[in-house]
GROMACS .gro file of C-alpha atoms in nm:
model
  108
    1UNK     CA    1   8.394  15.511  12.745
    2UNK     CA    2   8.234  15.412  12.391
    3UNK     CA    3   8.637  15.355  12.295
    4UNK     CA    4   8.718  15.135  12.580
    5UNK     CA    5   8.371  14.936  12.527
    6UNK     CA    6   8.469  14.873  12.164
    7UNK     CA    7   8.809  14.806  12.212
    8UNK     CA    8   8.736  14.553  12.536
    9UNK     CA    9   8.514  14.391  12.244
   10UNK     CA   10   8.783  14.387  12.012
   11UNK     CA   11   9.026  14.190  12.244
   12UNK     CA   12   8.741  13.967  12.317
   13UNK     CA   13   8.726  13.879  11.985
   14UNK     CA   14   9.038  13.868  11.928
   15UNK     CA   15   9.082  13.618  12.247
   16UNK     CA   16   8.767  13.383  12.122
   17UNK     CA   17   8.976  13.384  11.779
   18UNK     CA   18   9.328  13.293  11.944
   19UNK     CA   19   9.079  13.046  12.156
   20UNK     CA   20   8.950  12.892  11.874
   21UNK     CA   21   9.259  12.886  11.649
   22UNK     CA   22   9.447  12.727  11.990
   23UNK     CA   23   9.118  12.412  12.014
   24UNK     CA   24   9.160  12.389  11.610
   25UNK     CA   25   9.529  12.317  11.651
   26UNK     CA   26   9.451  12.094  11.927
   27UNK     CA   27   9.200  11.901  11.748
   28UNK     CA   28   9.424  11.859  11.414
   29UNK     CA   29   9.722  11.757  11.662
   30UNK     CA   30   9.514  11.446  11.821
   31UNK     CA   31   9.391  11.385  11.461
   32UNK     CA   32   9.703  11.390  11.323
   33UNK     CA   33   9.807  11.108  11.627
   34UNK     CA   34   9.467  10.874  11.572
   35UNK     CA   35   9.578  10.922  11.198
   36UNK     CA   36   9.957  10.829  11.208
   37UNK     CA   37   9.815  10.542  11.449
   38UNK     CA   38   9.546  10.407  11.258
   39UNK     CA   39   9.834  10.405  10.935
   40UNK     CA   40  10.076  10.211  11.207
   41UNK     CA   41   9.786   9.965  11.324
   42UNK     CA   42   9.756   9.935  10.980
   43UNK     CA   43  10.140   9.861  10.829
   44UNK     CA   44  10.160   9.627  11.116
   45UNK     CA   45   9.851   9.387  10.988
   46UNK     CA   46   9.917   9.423  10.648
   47UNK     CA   47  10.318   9.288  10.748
   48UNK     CA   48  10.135   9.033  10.958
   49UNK     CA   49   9.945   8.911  10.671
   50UNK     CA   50  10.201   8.971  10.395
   51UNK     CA   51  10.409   8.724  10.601
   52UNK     CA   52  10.146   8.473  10.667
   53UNK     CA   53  10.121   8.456  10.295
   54UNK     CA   54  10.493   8.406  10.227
   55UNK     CA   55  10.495   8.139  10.510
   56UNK     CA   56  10.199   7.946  10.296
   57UNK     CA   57  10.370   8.001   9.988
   58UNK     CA   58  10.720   7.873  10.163
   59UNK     CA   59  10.573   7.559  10.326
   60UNK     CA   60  10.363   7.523  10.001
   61UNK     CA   61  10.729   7.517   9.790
   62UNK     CA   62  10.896   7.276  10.041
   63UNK     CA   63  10.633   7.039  10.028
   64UNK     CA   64  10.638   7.076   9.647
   65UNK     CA   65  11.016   7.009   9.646
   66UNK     CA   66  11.017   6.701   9.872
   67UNK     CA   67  10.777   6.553   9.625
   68UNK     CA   68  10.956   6.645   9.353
   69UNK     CA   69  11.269   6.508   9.499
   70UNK     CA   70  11.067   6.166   9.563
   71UNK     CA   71  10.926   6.117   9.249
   72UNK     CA   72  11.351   6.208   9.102
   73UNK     CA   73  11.476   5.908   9.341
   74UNK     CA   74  11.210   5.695   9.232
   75UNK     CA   75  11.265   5.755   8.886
   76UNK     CA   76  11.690   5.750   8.936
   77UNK     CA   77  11.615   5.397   9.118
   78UNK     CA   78  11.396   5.275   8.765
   79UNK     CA   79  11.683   5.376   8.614
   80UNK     CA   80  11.942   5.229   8.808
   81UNK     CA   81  11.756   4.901   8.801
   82UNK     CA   82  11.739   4.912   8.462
   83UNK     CA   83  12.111   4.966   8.420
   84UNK     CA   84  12.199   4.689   8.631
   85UNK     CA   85  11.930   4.417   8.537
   86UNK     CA   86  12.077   4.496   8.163
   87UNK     CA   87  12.457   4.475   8.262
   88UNK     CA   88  12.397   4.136   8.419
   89UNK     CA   89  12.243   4.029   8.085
   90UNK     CA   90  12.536   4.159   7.885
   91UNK     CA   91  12.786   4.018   8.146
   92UNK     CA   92  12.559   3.650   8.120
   93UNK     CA   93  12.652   3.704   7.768
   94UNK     CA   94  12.935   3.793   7.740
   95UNK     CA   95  13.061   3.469   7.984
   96UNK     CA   96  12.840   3.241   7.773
   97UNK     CA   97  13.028   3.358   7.473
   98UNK     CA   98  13.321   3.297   7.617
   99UNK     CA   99  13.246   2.980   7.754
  100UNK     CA  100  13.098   2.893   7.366
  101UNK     CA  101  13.422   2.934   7.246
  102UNK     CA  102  13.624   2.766   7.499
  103UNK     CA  103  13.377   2.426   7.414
  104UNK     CA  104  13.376   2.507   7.059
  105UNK     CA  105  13.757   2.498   7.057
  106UNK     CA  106  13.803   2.212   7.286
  107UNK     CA  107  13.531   2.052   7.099
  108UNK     CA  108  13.749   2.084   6.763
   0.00000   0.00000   0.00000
């Protein structure tokens, strides 16, 4: 009867061991799932932020771009007016030139 006592033992040991080993796998199986969703919780508000921060930076470059586009009109415009304020004063010139030398000859 010793045997059997020592051997029931045995397998209740080994049962408590299978028992624990089966709650240890249990325990690393939901920590494995808090883990892997604590890393997706995280991915997902660092792409949240990531494109917050490209949306800035976007908005920040268009703004950026329509000034810089104002401030090339304004200075194509200068230019422009220049261009044609001093092409009136050649042509004004040029026709009083023209009309020096048609009195000039006349005039001779």
């Amino acid at each position: 009867m010793m045997v059997n006592s020592v051997i029931n033992q045995l397998f209740k040991i080994e049962q408590a061991a299978r028992d624990m080993q089966s709650s240890i796998e249990q325990k690393k199986a939901t920590l494995r799932k808090q883990y892997q969703e604590k890393e997706r919780s995280f991915d997902r508000q660092i792409d949240q932020a990531t494109q917050q921060q490209l949306k800035e930076i976007q908005e920040q470059l268009s703004q950026k771009n329509v000034k810089n586009r104002k401030e090339q009109n304004k200075y194509y415009e200068a230019e422009i007016e220049h261009l044609e304020k001093d092409y009136r004063q050649k042509k004004e010139d040029i026709v009083n030139d023209i009309v020096g030398h048609i009195l000039k000859e006349r005039g001779d």
